[in-house]
Amino acid sequence: SLAIASAAPQDSLMQRWTTFAGIALAELVLLANIGSRAWYHMELTPLKYGGFFAPVVAFIMSVFAGLTVPFLGSRQVLAGGKAAMEGVIRNAIFVA
């Protein structure tokens, strides 16, 4: 919807609403991603519901989990000081 907003007439109502819809959709997807990771790392059991609307229920539950207990974990956490400085230098060299 953000591509549609860029094609809409400038400063129009349609452009504002499609931009808002695109941002809201992006936020929902990010919350669902963060919530599903939180659900996994809290070791909660999967939903027992397996009906027709199971994907919708799972999406709503993951968005709710993303709002209430977001999980922003890293693979590795280094201690401060020398280890942190080595990591920053190594990343700087790798990027350069």
GROMACS .gro file of C-alpha atoms in nm:
model
   96
    1SER     CA    1   0.000   0.000   0.000
    2LEU     CA    2   0.299   0.232   0.035
    3ALA     CA    3   0.363   0.188  -0.338
    4ILE     CA    4   0.002   0.284  -0.405
    5ALA     CA    5   0.044   0.587  -0.180
    6SER     CA    6   0.343   0.702  -0.382
    7ALA     CA    7   0.136   0.679  -0.701
    8ALA     CA    8  -0.162   0.866  -0.554
    9PRO     CA    9  -0.206   1.237  -0.618
   10GLN     CA   10   0.017   1.438  -0.388
   11ASP     CA   11  -0.138   1.573  -0.066
   12SER     CA   12  -0.465   1.391  -0.135
   13LEU     CA   13  -0.682   1.207   0.112
   14MET     CA   14  -0.615   0.880  -0.069
   15GLN     CA   15  -0.239   0.925  -0.031
   16ARG     CA   16  -0.271   0.992   0.342
   17TRP     CA   17  -0.494   0.690   0.407
   18THR     CA   18  -0.289   0.448   0.199
   19THR     CA   19   0.028   0.570   0.371
   20PHE     CA   20  -0.139   0.516   0.709
   21ALA     CA   21  -0.256   0.169   0.601
   22GLY     CA   22   0.093   0.075   0.484
   23ILE     CA   23   0.254   0.188   0.808
   24ALA     CA   24  -0.010   0.007   1.015
   25LEU     CA   25   0.041  -0.313   0.815
   26ALA     CA   26   0.418  -0.292   0.860
   27GLU     CA   27   0.377  -0.242   1.235
   28LEU     CA   28   0.143  -0.542   1.258
   29VAL     CA   29   0.390  -0.764   1.075
   30LEU     CA   30   0.676  -0.652   1.301
   31LEU     CA   31   0.467  -0.707   1.615
   32ALA     CA   32   0.367  -1.053   1.493
   33ASN     CA   33   0.731  -1.141   1.429
   34ILE     CA   34   0.845  -1.017   1.769
   35GLY     CA   35   0.547  -1.181   1.940
   36SER     CA   36   0.603  -1.518   1.777
   37ARG     CA   37   0.966  -1.512   1.886
   38ALA     CA   38   0.858  -1.424   2.240
   39TRP     CA   39   0.605  -1.709   2.233
   40TYR     CA   40   0.879  -1.951   2.123
   41HIS     CA   41   1.139  -1.836   2.377
   42MET     CA   42   0.890  -1.836   2.666
   43GLU     CA   43   0.830  -2.202   2.570
   44LEU     CA   44   0.453  -2.165   2.562
   45THR     CA   45   0.254  -2.451   2.414
   46PRO     CA   46   0.116  -2.412   2.063
   47LEU     CA   47  -0.247  -2.315   2.023
   48LYS     CA   48  -0.478  -2.614   2.041
   49TYR     CA   49  -0.721  -2.465   1.791
   50GLY     CA   50  -0.680  -2.611   1.443
   51GLY     CA   51  -0.992  -2.490   1.270
   52PHE     CA   52  -1.043  -2.279   0.960
   53PHE     CA   53  -0.948  -1.953   1.130
   54ALA     CA   54  -0.637  -2.094   1.303
   55PRO     CA   55  -0.393  -1.872   1.107
   56VAL     CA   56  -0.596  -1.561   1.194
   57VAL     CA   57  -0.611  -1.656   1.562
   58ALA     CA   58  -0.237  -1.729   1.565
   59PHE     CA   59  -0.165  -1.392   1.402
   60ILE     CA   60  -0.380  -1.206   1.655
   61MET     CA   61  -0.218  -1.391   1.945
   62SER     CA   62   0.133  -1.319   1.815
   63VAL     CA   63   0.052  -0.949   1.771
   64PHE     CA   64  -0.083  -0.944   2.128
   65ALA     CA   65   0.232  -1.116   2.253
   66GLY     CA   66   0.441  -0.865   2.058
   67LEU     CA   67   0.262  -0.579   2.230
   68THR     CA   68   0.281  -0.724   2.581
   69VAL     CA   69   0.612  -0.917   2.594
   70PRO     CA   70   0.829  -0.824   2.295
   71PHE     CA   71   1.138  -1.037   2.248
   72LEU     CA   72   1.437  -0.862   2.094
   73GLY     CA   73   1.703  -1.121   2.161
   74SER     CA   74   2.048  -1.139   2.014
   75ARG     CA   75   2.239  -1.451   1.927
   76GLN     CA   76   2.536  -1.348   2.133
   77VAL     CA   77   2.588  -1.093   2.408
   78LEU     CA   78   2.942  -0.978   2.479
   79ALA     CA   79   3.060  -0.828   2.802
   80GLY     CA   80   3.161  -0.463   2.799
   81GLY     CA   81   3.516  -0.334   2.793
   82LYS     CA   82   3.775  -0.515   2.584
   83ALA     CA   83   3.535  -0.769   2.432
   84ALA     CA   84   3.296  -0.495   2.322
   85MET     CA   85   3.578  -0.288   2.171
   86GLU     CA   86   3.710  -0.590   1.981
   87GLY     CA   87   3.362  -0.653   1.844
   88VAL     CA   88   3.323  -0.293   1.729
   89ILE     CA   89   3.667  -0.292   1.561
   90ARG     CA   90   3.602  -0.629   1.394
   91ASN     CA   91   3.268  -0.509   1.258
   92ALA     CA   92   3.420  -0.182   1.139
   93ILE     CA   93   3.694  -0.368   0.951
   94PHE     CA   94   3.442  -0.610   0.805
   95VAL     CA   95   3.219  -0.326   0.682
   96ALA     CA   96   3.509  -0.127   0.541
   0.00000   0.00000   0.00000
